[in-house]
mmCIF file of C-alpha atoms and ligand atoms in Angstrom:
data_model
loop_
_atom_site.group_PDB
_atom_site.id
_atom_site.type_symbol
_atom_site.label_atom_id
_atom_site.label_comp_id
_atom_site.label_asym_id
_atom_site.label_seq_id
_atom_site.Cartn_x
_atom_site.Cartn_y
_atom_site.Cartn_z
ATOM 1 C CA MET A 124 107.005 49.662 151.401
ATOM 2 C CA GLU A 125 109.114 51.596 148.915
ATOM 3 C CA ILE A 126 106.926 54.670 149.086
ATOM 4 C CA SER A 127 107.087 54.777 152.817
ATOM 5 C CA ALA A 128 110.895 54.435 152.710
ATOM 6 C CA ARG A 129 111.070 57.289 150.250
ATOM 7 C CA HIS A 130 108.797 59.350 152.466
ATOM 8 C CA LYS A 131 111.022 58.574 155.369
ATOM 9 C CA ARG A 132 114.073 59.737 153.431
ATOM 10 C CA SER A 133 112.506 63.010 152.390
ATOM 11 C CA PHE A 134 111.245 63.517 155.902
ATOM 12 C CA SER A 135 114.775 63.039 157.291
ATOM 13 C CA PHE A 136 116.034 65.471 154.695
ATOM 14 C CA LEU A 137 113.458 68.036 155.757
ATOM 15 C CA VAL A 138 114.356 67.573 159.409
ATOM 16 C CA ALA A 139 118.059 67.973 158.583
ATOM 17 C CA LEU A 140 117.308 71.087 156.563
ATOM 18 C CA LEU A 141 115.210 72.613 159.333
ATOM 19 C CA PHE A 142 117.899 71.765 161.839
ATOM 20 C CA TRP A 143 120.546 73.411 159.681
ATOM 21 C CA TYR A 144 118.392 76.467 159.208
ATOM 22 C CA PHE A 145 117.610 76.696 162.905
ATOM 23 C CA ASN A 146 121.310 76.421 163.824
ATOM 24 C CA GLU A 147 122.328 79.013 161.275
ATOM 25 C CA ALA A 148 119.627 81.419 162.375
ATOM 26 C CA TRP A 149 120.584 80.889 165.962
ATOM 27 C CA SER A 150 124.350 81.328 165.499
ATOM 28 C CA TRP A 151 123.710 84.375 163.390
ATOM 29 C CA THR A 152 121.458 86.209 165.865
ATOM 30 C CA HIS A 153 123.737 85.060 168.576
ATOM 31 C CA ALA A 154 126.921 86.274 166.913
ATOM 32 C CA LYS A 155 125.306 89.681 166.616
ATOM 33 C CA GLU A 156 124.730 89.838 170.372
ATOM 34 C CA THR A 157 128.217 88.824 171.501
ATOM 35 C CA PRO A 158 130.679 89.297 168.677
ATOM 36 C CA GLN A 159 133.983 88.698 170.532
ATOM 37 C CA VAL A 160 133.224 85.726 172.760
ATOM 38 C CA ARG A 161 134.068 82.309 171.353
ATOM 39 C CA VAL A 162 134.868 79.768 174.019
ATOM 40 C CA PRO A 163 136.168 76.508 172.459
ATOM 41 C CA CYS A 164 134.922 74.110 175.145
ATOM 42 C CA PHE A 165 132.639 73.941 178.164
ATOM 43 C CA PHE A 166 132.526 71.198 180.819
ATOM 44 C CA ILE A 167 129.756 70.991 183.395
ATOM 45 C CA PHE A 168 129.498 69.349 186.827
ATOM 46 C CA GLY A 169 126.509 69.571 189.106
ATOM 47 C CA ASP A 170 123.055 68.395 190.126
ATOM 48 C CA SER A 171 119.531 68.516 188.710
ATOM 49 C CA LEU A 172 119.743 72.272 188.155
ATOM 50 C CA VAL A 173 122.091 71.554 185.235
ATOM 51 C CA ASP A 174 121.659 67.816 184.467
ATOM 52 C CA ASN A 175 120.633 67.382 180.812
ATOM 53 C CA GLY A 176 119.990 63.668 180.630
ATOM 54 C CA ASN A 177 122.653 61.796 182.602
ATOM 55 C CA ASN A 178 120.028 60.307 184.935
ATOM 56 C CA ASN A 179 117.810 59.016 182.127
ATOM 57 C CA ASP A 180 119.113 55.459 182.313
ATOM 58 C CA ILE A 181 119.679 55.400 186.056
ATOM 59 C CA LEU A 182 117.371 53.816 188.612
ATOM 60 C CA THR A 183 116.294 56.919 190.518
ATOM 61 C CA LEU A 184 113.280 59.051 191.324
ATOM 62 C CA ALA A 185 115.369 62.067 190.254
ATOM 63 C CA ARG A 186 114.397 61.831 186.589
ATOM 64 C CA ALA A 187 112.824 64.326 184.229
ATOM 65 C CA ASN A 188 112.717 62.646 180.817
ATOM 66 C CA TYR A 189 108.942 62.669 180.610
ATOM 67 C CA GLN A 190 106.181 65.153 179.789
ATOM 68 C CA PRO A 191 105.581 67.901 180.857
ATOM 69 C CA TYR A 192 109.337 68.425 181.469
ATOM 70 C CA GLY A 193 110.784 70.026 178.362
ATOM 71 C CA VAL A 194 107.375 71.312 177.214
ATOM 72 C CA ASP A 195 109.083 74.491 175.916
ATOM 73 C CA PHE A 196 112.283 72.778 174.734
ATOM 74 C CA PRO A 197 112.622 72.090 170.983
ATOM 75 C CA GLN A 198 113.568 68.423 171.575
ATOM 76 C CA GLY A 199 110.870 67.902 174.235
ATOM 77 C CA PRO A 200 111.719 66.070 177.471
ATOM 78 C CA THR A 201 115.470 65.380 177.494
ATOM 79 C CA GLY A 202 116.059 64.855 181.194
ATOM 80 C CA ARG A 203 116.379 68.578 181.920
ATOM 81 C CA PHE A 204 114.568 69.488 185.140
ATOM 82 C CA SER A 205 112.741 72.476 183.668
ATOM 83 C CA ASN A 206 110.213 73.421 181.015
ATOM 84 C CA GLY A 207 113.045 74.580 178.761
ATOM 85 C CA ARG A 208 116.703 75.510 178.963
ATOM 86 C CA THR A 209 118.791 75.226 182.111
ATOM 87 C CA VAL A 210 121.131 77.956 183.294
ATOM 88 C CA VAL A 211 124.146 76.257 181.625
ATOM 89 C CA ASP A 212 122.267 75.929 178.324
ATOM 90 C CA VAL A 213 121.849 79.706 178.346
ATOM 91 C CA LEU A 214 125.452 80.281 179.447
ATOM 92 C CA ALA A 215 126.643 78.055 176.580
ATOM 93 C CA GLN A 216 124.710 80.251 174.147
ATOM 94 C CA LEU A 217 126.103 83.416 175.713
ATOM 95 C CA VAL A 218 129.721 82.238 175.376
ATOM 96 C CA GLY A 219 129.201 81.489 171.684
ATOM 97 C CA PHE A 220 128.095 77.854 171.280
ATOM 98 C CA SER A 221 125.573 77.140 168.540
ATOM 99 C CA THR A 222 124.634 73.737 169.987
ATOM 100 C CA TYR A 223 124.044 72.512 173.528
ATOM 101 C CA ILE A 224 126.765 70.718 175.476
ATOM 102 C CA PRO A 225 125.869 66.989 175.308
ATOM 103 C CA PRO A 226 125.338 64.845 178.413
ATOM 104 C CA HIS A 227 128.266 62.567 179.239
ATOM 105 C CA SER A 228 125.903 59.571 178.961
ATOM 106 C CA GLU A 229 125.689 60.265 175.210
ATOM 107 C CA THR A 230 129.328 61.014 174.517
ATOM 108 C CA SER A 231 130.093 57.572 173.125
ATOM 109 C CA ARG A 232 128.137 58.824 170.116
ATOM 110 C CA ARG A 233 129.431 62.384 170.125
ATOM 111 C CA SER A 234 132.751 64.141 170.338
ATOM 112 C CA VAL A 235 133.827 65.559 173.670
ATOM 113 C CA ILE A 236 136.378 68.010 172.311
ATOM 114 C CA ALA A 237 133.939 70.917 172.761
ATOM 115 C CA GLY A 238 132.759 69.763 176.148
ATOM 116 C CA ALA A 239 130.477 67.443 178.053
ATOM 117 C CA ASN A 240 127.956 67.697 180.857
ATOM 118 C CA PHE A 241 128.586 65.332 183.799
ATOM 119 C CA ALA A 242 125.815 66.640 186.068
ATOM 120 C CA SER A 243 123.389 64.254 187.749
ATOM 121 C CA GLY A 244 120.105 64.932 189.522
ATOM 122 C CA ALA A 245 120.211 64.307 193.314
ATOM 123 C CA ALA A 246 124.033 64.403 193.322
ATOM 124 C CA GLY A 247 126.109 66.240 195.867
ATOM 125 C CA ILE A 248 129.575 66.859 197.188
ATOM 126 C CA ARG A 249 129.137 63.931 199.565
ATOM 127 C CA ASP A 250 128.723 60.476 198.016
ATOM 128 C CA GLU A 251 125.766 59.489 200.211
ATOM 129 C CA THR A 252 123.793 62.642 199.351
ATOM 130 C CA GLY A 253 120.696 61.775 197.291
ATOM 131 C CA ASN A 254 120.648 58.065 198.236
ATOM 132 C CA ASN A 255 117.066 58.584 199.419
ATOM 133 C CA LEU A 256 116.059 59.041 195.755
ATOM 134 C CA GLY A 257 118.067 56.144 194.318
ATOM 135 C CA ALA A 258 121.207 55.972 192.192
ATOM 136 C CA HIS A 259 123.026 59.084 190.976
ATOM 137 C CA ILE A 260 126.516 60.259 189.993
ATOM 138 C CA PRO A 261 128.135 62.123 192.906
ATOM 139 C CA MET A 262 130.796 64.809 192.373
ATOM 140 C CA ASN A 263 133.666 62.361 192.994
ATOM 141 C CA GLN A 264 132.379 60.110 190.211
ATOM 142 C CA GLN A 265 131.644 63.061 187.890
ATOM 143 C CA LEU A 266 135.310 64.042 188.198
ATOM 144 C CA SER A 267 136.435 60.451 187.467
ATOM 145 C CA ASN A 268 134.176 60.486 184.407
ATOM 146 C CA PHE A 269 135.894 63.662 183.246
ATOM 147 C CA GLU A 270 139.298 62.069 183.831
ATOM 148 C CA GLY A 271 138.043 59.145 181.730
ATOM 149 C CA ILE A 272 137.516 61.274 178.603
ATOM 150 C CA LEU A 273 140.983 62.887 178.653
ATOM 151 C CA PRO A 274 142.548 60.080 176.540
ATOM 152 C CA GLU A 275 139.885 60.720 173.906
ATOM 153 C CA ILE A 276 140.666 64.441 173.857
ATOM 154 C CA ARG A 277 144.339 63.553 173.518
ATOM 155 C CA ARG A 278 143.653 61.216 170.584
ATOM 156 C CA TYR A 279 141.522 63.865 168.918
ATOM 157 C CA LEU A 280 144.243 66.494 169.257
ATOM 158 C CA GLY A 281 146.790 63.957 168.045
ATOM 159 C CA GLY A 282 149.264 65.326 170.540
ATOM 160 C CA ASP A 283 150.755 64.765 173.920
ATOM 161 C CA MET A 284 149.453 65.703 177.347
ATOM 162 C CA LYS A 285 150.817 69.239 176.808
ATOM 163 C CA ALA A 286 148.363 69.688 173.930
ATOM 164 C CA VAL A 287 145.537 68.491 176.171
ATOM 165 C CA GLU A 288 146.619 70.912 178.922
ATOM 166 C CA ASN A 289 146.748 73.749 176.443
ATOM 167 C CA HIS A 290 143.286 72.923 175.111
ATOM 168 C CA LEU A 291 141.716 72.576 178.563
ATOM 169 C CA SER A 292 143.236 75.850 179.752
ATOM 170 C CA LYS A 293 140.937 77.651 177.283
ATOM 171 C CA CYS A 294 137.782 75.787 178.343
ATOM 172 C CA ILE A 295 135.170 76.991 180.784
ATOM 173 C CA PHE A 296 134.269 74.656 183.624
ATOM 174 C CA TYR A 297 131.062 75.056 185.611
ATOM 175 C CA SER A 298 130.438 73.390 188.946
ATOM 176 C CA GLY A 299 127.096 73.779 190.734
ATOM 177 C CA MET A 300 127.104 71.621 193.837
ATOM 178 C CA GLY A 301 125.782 71.736 197.388
ATOM 179 C CA SER A 302 121.976 72.073 197.115
ATOM 180 C CA ASN A 303 121.406 68.346 197.585
ATOM 181 C CA ASP A 304 123.931 68.132 200.405
ATOM 182 C CA TYR A 305 121.320 70.215 202.230
ATOM 183 C CA LEU A 306 117.974 69.177 200.701
ATOM 184 C CA ASN A 307 118.703 65.483 200.266
ATOM 185 C CA ASN A 308 120.982 65.081 203.241
ATOM 186 C CA TYR A 309 121.382 67.597 206.095
ATOM 187 C CA PHE A 310 117.755 68.798 206.100
ATOM 188 C CA MET A 311 116.357 65.273 205.640
ATOM 189 C CA THR A 312 116.634 64.243 209.241
ATOM 190 C CA ASN A 313 114.581 61.052 208.997
ATOM 191 C CA TYR A 314 116.997 59.529 206.483
ATOM 192 C CA TYR A 315 120.430 61.020 207.248
ATOM 193 C CA THR A 316 122.348 61.444 210.496
ATOM 194 C CA THR A 317 124.435 64.482 209.463
ATOM 195 C CA SER A 318 122.173 66.940 211.334
ATOM 196 C CA SER A 319 122.919 65.191 214.622
ATOM 197 C CA GLN A 320 126.621 64.864 213.829
ATOM 198 C CA PHE A 321 127.267 68.447 212.705
ATOM 199 C CA THR A 322 126.168 71.949 213.687
ATOM 200 C CA PRO A 323 125.272 74.052 210.609
ATOM 201 C CA THR A 324 128.716 75.688 210.776
ATOM 202 C CA ALA A 325 130.549 72.374 211.133
ATOM 203 C CA TYR A 326 128.543 70.890 208.242
ATOM 204 C CA ALA A 327 129.318 73.835 205.938
ATOM 205 C CA ASN A 328 132.999 73.466 206.830
ATOM 206 C CA ALA A 329 132.943 69.717 206.198
ATOM 207 C CA LEU A 330 131.343 70.290 202.765
ATOM 208 C CA LEU A 331 133.863 73.005 201.917
ATOM 209 C CA GLN A 332 136.758 70.756 202.891
ATOM 210 C CA ASP A 333 135.535 67.996 200.545
ATOM 211 C CA TYR A 334 134.675 70.453 197.787
ATOM 212 C CA SER A 335 138.043 72.211 197.896
ATOM 213 C CA ARG A 336 139.751 68.822 197.477
ATOM 214 C CA GLN A 337 137.432 68.054 194.512
ATOM 215 C CA LEU A 338 138.066 71.446 192.885
ATOM 216 C CA ALA A 339 141.826 71.030 193.404
ATOM 217 C CA PHE A 340 141.532 67.692 191.570
ATOM 218 C CA LEU A 341 139.675 69.441 188.742
ATOM 219 C CA TYR A 342 142.555 71.931 188.573
ATOM 220 C CA GLN A 343 145.033 69.054 188.520
ATOM 221 C CA LEU A 344 143.145 67.477 185.597
ATOM 222 C CA GLY A 345 143.450 70.732 183.641
ATOM 223 C CA GLY A 346 140.604 73.042 184.722
ATOM 224 C CA ARG A 347 141.749 76.672 184.849
ATOM 225 C CA LYS A 348 138.695 78.837 184.153
ATOM 226 C CA VAL A 349 136.307 77.458 186.735
ATOM 227 C CA ILE A 350 132.889 78.855 187.655
ATOM 228 C CA VAL A 351 131.569 77.719 191.036
ATOM 229 C CA ALA A 352 127.905 78.467 191.693
ATOM 230 C CA GLY A 353 126.726 78.794 195.275
ATOM 231 C CA VAL A 354 123.495 77.353 196.646
ATOM 232 C CA GLY A 355 120.309 79.311 195.907
ATOM 233 C CA GLN A 356 117.704 80.553 198.372
ATOM 234 C CA ILE A 357 116.411 77.041 199.093
ATOM 235 C CA GLY A 358 114.466 78.056 202.193
ATOM 236 C CA CYS A 359 112.038 79.717 199.730
ATOM 237 C CA ILE A 360 111.540 76.996 197.104
ATOM 238 C CA PRO A 361 107.960 75.628 196.830
ATOM 239 C CA TYR A 362 109.106 72.347 198.399
ATOM 240 C CA GLU A 363 110.226 74.137 201.574
ATOM 241 C CA LEU A 364 107.270 76.538 201.616
ATOM 242 C CA ALA A 365 104.945 73.516 201.472
ATOM 243 C CA ARG A 366 106.681 71.859 204.408
ATOM 244 C CA TYR A 367 107.027 74.931 206.546
ATOM 245 C CA ASN A 368 104.474 75.047 209.339
ATOM 246 C CA SER A 369 103.053 78.451 208.617
ATOM 247 C CA THR A 370 99.708 79.843 207.548
ATOM 248 C CA ASP A 371 101.590 82.311 205.361
ATOM 249 C CA GLN A 372 102.174 80.216 202.242
ATOM 250 C CA SER A 373 105.023 82.423 201.079
ATOM 251 C CA ARG A 374 107.019 82.514 204.303
ATOM 252 C CA CYS A 375 110.545 81.241 203.724
ATOM 253 C CA ASN A 376 112.387 78.948 206.089
ATOM 254 C CA GLU A 377 115.130 81.316 207.233
ATOM 255 C CA ASP A 378 116.953 78.688 209.313
ATOM 256 C CA LYS A 379 117.584 76.773 206.099
ATOM 257 C CA ASN A 380 118.566 79.933 204.231
ATOM 258 C CA ASN A 381 121.045 80.777 206.982
ATOM 259 C CA ALA A 382 122.518 77.263 206.889
ATOM 260 C CA VAL A 383 123.239 77.368 203.139
ATOM 261 C CA ASN A 384 124.713 80.841 203.423
ATOM 262 C CA LEU A 385 127.408 79.505 205.745
ATOM 263 C CA PHE A 386 128.431 77.257 202.861
ATOM 264 C CA ASN A 387 128.125 80.080 200.315
ATOM 265 C CA SER A 388 130.344 82.542 202.165
ATOM 266 C CA GLY A 389 133.015 79.863 202.596
ATOM 267 C CA LEU A 390 132.808 79.054 198.882
ATOM 268 C CA ARG A 391 133.368 82.693 197.968
ATOM 269 C CA GLN A 392 136.518 82.689 200.114
ATOM 270 C CA LEU A 393 137.645 79.441 198.474
ATOM 271 C CA VAL A 394 137.743 81.227 195.126
ATOM 272 C CA ASP A 395 140.359 83.589 196.576
ATOM 273 C CA VAL A 396 142.434 80.620 197.744
ATOM 274 C CA PHE A 397 142.574 79.252 194.180
ATOM 275 C CA ASN A 398 143.138 82.623 192.528
ATOM 276 C CA HIS A 399 145.773 83.937 194.931
ATOM 277 C CA ASN A 400 147.839 80.835 195.557
ATOM 278 C CA ASN A 401 150.163 81.105 192.576
ATOM 279 C CA ALA A 402 152.612 78.538 193.886
ATOM 280 C CA GLN A 403 149.991 75.792 194.144
ATOM 281 C CA PHE A 404 147.475 76.830 191.455
ATOM 282 C CA PRO A 405 149.272 78.860 188.785
ATOM 283 C CA GLY A 406 146.916 80.205 186.105
ATOM 284 C CA ALA A 407 143.751 79.484 188.098
ATOM 285 C CA LYS A 408 140.875 81.816 187.258
ATOM 286 C CA PHE A 409 137.986 80.854 189.509
ATOM 287 C CA VAL A 410 134.691 82.763 189.592
ATOM 288 C CA TYR A 411 132.086 82.541 192.344
ATOM 289 C CA LEU A 412 128.430 83.045 191.383
ATOM 290 C CA ASP A 413 126.159 84.085 194.228
ATOM 291 C CA SER A 414 123.094 82.068 193.274
ATOM 292 C CA TYR A 415 121.592 82.983 196.634
ATOM 293 C CA LEU A 416 121.541 86.727 195.934
ATOM 294 C CA SER A 417 120.371 86.339 192.357
ATOM 295 C CA SER A 418 117.555 83.934 193.285
ATOM 296 C CA ARG A 419 116.574 86.187 196.206
ATOM 297 C CA ASP A 420 116.231 89.120 193.798
ATOM 298 C CA LEU A 421 113.803 87.159 191.617
ATOM 299 C CA TYR A 422 111.807 86.064 194.674
ATOM 300 C CA SER A 423 111.656 89.432 196.434
ATOM 301 C CA LYS A 424 111.129 91.709 193.411
ATOM 302 C CA PRO A 425 108.859 89.587 191.210
ATOM 303 C CA LYS A 426 107.229 92.490 189.341
ATOM 304 C CA THR A 427 110.627 93.755 188.152
ATOM 305 C CA TYR A 428 111.096 90.451 186.333
ATOM 306 C CA GLY A 429 107.529 89.958 185.093
ATOM 307 C CA PHE A 430 106.601 87.220 187.577
ATOM 308 C CA ASP A 431 103.089 86.921 188.979
ATOM 309 C CA VAL A 432 103.800 83.781 191.014
ATOM 310 C CA VAL A 433 106.977 83.086 192.992
ATOM 311 C CA ASP A 434 105.750 80.913 195.875
ATOM 312 C CA LYS A 435 103.998 78.199 193.907
ATOM 313 C CA ALA A 436 105.370 75.823 191.262
ATOM 314 C CA CYS A 437 103.987 75.778 187.718
ATOM 315 C CA CYS A 438 103.308 72.062 188.086
ATOM 316 C CA GLY A 439 103.343 69.617 190.959
ATOM 317 C CA VAL A 440 101.050 68.443 193.720
ATOM 318 C CA GLY A 441 99.726 69.731 197.050
ATOM 319 C CA LYS A 442 100.365 72.950 198.950
ATOM 320 C CA ASN A 443 102.314 75.459 196.781
ATOM 321 C CA ASN A 444 102.462 72.647 194.152
ATOM 322 C CA GLY A 445 105.503 71.855 196.272
ATOM 323 C CA GLN A 446 104.926 68.417 197.716
ATOM 324 C CA ILE A 447 106.239 66.400 194.785
ATOM 325 C CA THR A 448 107.610 67.206 191.331
ATOM 326 C CA CYS A 449 105.531 67.271 188.132
ATOM 327 C CA LEU A 450 103.660 64.021 187.520
ATOM 328 C CA PRO A 451 103.967 62.303 184.122
ATOM 329 C CA PHE A 452 101.634 63.974 181.587
ATOM 330 C CA GLN A 453 100.396 66.494 184.133
ATOM 331 C CA GLU A 454 99.043 69.693 182.583
ATOM 332 C CA PRO A 455 101.412 72.534 183.614
ATOM 333 C CA CYS A 456 100.368 76.142 184.299
ATOM 334 C CA GLU A 457 99.448 78.050 181.167
ATOM 335 C CA ASN A 458 101.996 80.861 181.082
ATOM 336 C CA ARG A 459 105.400 79.640 182.272
ATOM 337 C CA SER A 460 106.833 83.159 181.947
ATOM 338 C CA LYS A 461 104.750 84.288 184.897
ATOM 339 C CA TYR A 462 106.207 81.652 187.257
ATOM 340 C CA LEU A 463 109.590 81.687 188.969
ATOM 341 C CA PHE A 464 109.420 77.952 189.714
ATOM 342 C CA TRP A 465 108.702 75.198 187.248
ATOM 343 C CA ASP A 466 108.400 72.448 189.864
ATOM 344 C CA ALA A 467 108.910 72.116 193.624
ATOM 345 C CA PHE A 468 112.703 72.546 193.288
ATOM 346 C CA HIS A 469 113.637 73.952 189.903
ATOM 347 C CA PRO A 470 113.300 77.357 188.193
ATOM 348 C CA THR A 471 111.398 77.926 184.966
ATOM 349 C CA GLU A 472 113.330 78.520 181.752
ATOM 350 C CA ILE A 473 112.668 82.256 181.946
ATOM 351 C CA ALA A 474 114.201 82.354 185.443
ATOM 352 C CA ASN A 475 117.231 80.416 184.156
ATOM 353 C CA VAL A 476 117.636 82.960 181.354
ATOM 354 C CA LEU A 477 117.563 85.823 183.885
ATOM 355 C CA LEU A 478 120.078 84.078 186.164
ATOM 356 C CA ALA A 479 122.479 83.301 183.315
ATOM 357 C CA LYS A 480 122.323 86.811 181.866
ATOM 358 C CA LYS A 481 123.013 88.292 185.282
ATOM 359 C CA ALA A 482 126.041 86.023 185.774
ATOM 360 C CA PHE A 483 127.284 86.888 182.292
ATOM 361 C CA THR A 484 127.013 90.665 182.423
ATOM 362 C CA THR A 485 126.886 91.860 186.043
ATOM 363 C CA LYS A 486 129.443 94.451 187.125
ATOM 364 C CA ASN A 487 128.510 93.968 190.781
ATOM 365 C CA LYS A 488 131.008 91.717 192.587
ATOM 366 C CA SER A 489 128.283 90.608 195.000
ATOM 367 C CA TYR A 490 126.835 88.504 192.156
ATOM 368 C CA ALA A 491 129.906 87.336 190.231
ATOM 369 C CA TYR A 492 133.266 87.445 191.996
ATOM 370 C CA PRO A 493 135.904 88.578 191.184
ATOM 371 C CA ILE A 494 134.801 88.935 187.520
ATOM 372 C CA ASN A 495 131.697 88.081 185.486
ATOM 373 C CA ILE A 496 131.363 85.231 182.985
ATOM 374 C CA GLN A 497 131.793 87.460 179.950
ATOM 375 C CA GLN A 498 135.128 88.656 181.355
ATOM 376 C CA LEU A 499 136.133 85.085 182.203
ATOM 377 C CA ALA A 500 135.276 83.965 178.667
ATOM 378 C CA THR A 501 137.345 86.696 177.008
ATOM 379 C CA LEU A 502 140.430 86.244 179.227
HETATM 380 C C1 LIG B 32 102.085 73.620 213.387
HETATM 381 O O1 LIG B 32 101.436 74.763 213.862
HETATM 382 C C2 LIG B 32 100.233 74.488 214.582
HETATM 383 C C3 LIG B 32 99.557 75.838 214.893
HETATM 384 O O2 LIG B 32 100.496 76.830 215.213
HETATM 385 C C4 LIG B 32 100.603 73.682 215.840
HETATM 386 O O3 LIG B 32 99.432 73.386 216.586
HETATM 387 C C5 LIG B 32 101.299 72.391 215.407
HETATM 388 O O4 LIG B 32 101.741 71.663 216.547
HETATM 389 C C6 LIG B 32 102.514 72.693 214.526
HETATM 390 N N1 LIG B 32 103.064 71.464 213.996
HETATM 391 C C7 LIG B 32 104.390 71.229 213.924
HETATM 392 C C8 LIG B 32 104.774 69.918 213.326
HETATM 393 O O5 LIG B 32 105.221 71.992 214.351
HETATM 394 C C1 LIG B 33 102.880 85.364 179.464
HETATM 395 O O1 LIG B 33 103.486 86.188 180.448
HETATM 396 C C2 LIG B 33 104.424 87.103 179.919
HETATM 397 C C3 LIG B 33 105.130 87.787 181.086
HETATM 398 O O2 LIG B 33 104.208 88.331 181.991
HETATM 399 C C4 LIG B 33 103.710 88.063 178.973
HETATM 400 O O3 LIG B 33 104.637 88.957 178.420
HETATM 401 C C5 LIG B 33 103.041 87.258 177.859
HETATM 402 O O4 LIG B 33 102.277 88.112 177.045
HETATM 403 C C6 LIG B 33 102.138 86.170 178.444
HETATM 404 N N1 LIG B 33 101.658 85.307 177.372
HETATM 405 C C7 LIG B 33 100.406 84.872 177.290
HETATM 406 C C8 LIG B 33 100.101 83.983 176.139
HETATM 407 O O5 LIG B 33 99.553 85.188 178.112
HETATM 408 C C1 LIG B 34 125.545 95.099 194.538
HETATM 409 O O1 LIG B 34 124.512 94.211 194.889
HETATM 410 C C2 LIG B 34 124.193 94.231 196.273
HETATM 411 C C3 LIG B 34 123.173 93.111 196.535
HETATM 412 O O2 LIG B 34 122.035 93.270 195.740
HETATM 413 C C4 LIG B 34 123.684 95.608 196.667
HETATM 414 O O3 LIG B 34 123.379 95.639 198.050
HETATM 415 C C5 LIG B 34 124.756 96.650 196.330
HETATM 416 O O4 LIG B 34 124.262 97.931 196.570
HETATM 417 C C6 LIG B 34 125.186 96.525 194.873
HETATM 418 N N1 LIG B 34 126.342 97.398 194.649
HETATM 419 C C7 LIG B 34 126.376 98.273 193.669
HETATM 420 C C8 LIG B 34 127.626 99.080 193.532
HETATM 421 O O5 LIG B 34 125.436 98.434 192.883
#
């Protein structure tokens, strides 16, 4: 009994030591890469592309807290829908964090002063989006959850609401929404009626109307430096390739790509509305990320990025490994660095690293508009 307790203690000590060492090594190498950037806080809203565990205790099929998810992540499966880091994990590192932003579901145990991740797999701009998969936390609720932690930030700062405002004005906010409003709503015609109610243009406009109200609420709650990511090239994900009636297994569904681009171009214009309307949104610094263009680059120029396979997921079932997501304990493909897609819907860690680095450093306004994330972070 006593021996095993002592062993346990020394084991915990070793783990703590390793953890400390790992953190130090990481912050050190990291500091060398980006000496000036030091963002004090980072808040995240979105769907499964950036969820890091908020769905773990929710009754839904949109869950990823089992093997082989997280196979390349130090903590194993955490609920991240990838083999390793998500795009916001990499962005957090690039803007100077030495630890990952915790999921909101865990914040009762951890401080929120440096940020929290509210994202939820299957979630969308519209509340009903994702109902086909079960429960989830839609954007409206993610924003209420953020509102719910403001008193804690205020207590921590020991000040008034002005102190909270001042703190939040230095934070980076990331919102990646819209993919499920297409995949798990508009395109899912046997479950949802939106495709018979709206033309693609009318649907994009309806989403943008809701989203602009949600982003205005985020501004009202204190968000000033806000990144909004557009929807990626979802007509080319393994899930769509598998469903597309074509003998060419890599032929994208261009109707679906065109539909999401109606949303994307409106979102880019929305950024101008926030940035240029000084009377209504003073101090707003919104940045649009064109996830469509950056994912298209990876898909159409695979060799440039070291990919051998872009039309088939690293794990999954059926045509293109795209019919369903990775099964529990399924053996994934051997070399994840050669695959663009981890499962039917989600990029591999290496793809997330490429996407984040592009967003951070690009000088081309087609990818990050009107400035890149490094510029946003140093403002
Ligand atoms: C798929 O394509 C085949 C051959 O072109 C055609 O016979 C079949 O009806 C198509 N199925 C659907 C669902 O469009
Ligand atoms: C995996 O693929 C990457 C990128 O093509 C390559 O650099 C690496 O050597 C490969 N690793 C193994 C173990 O094959
Ligand atoms: C910016 O990126 C777009 C899309 O890839 C490309 O067409 C354009 O030539 C680029 N502009 C510059 C100045 O590199």
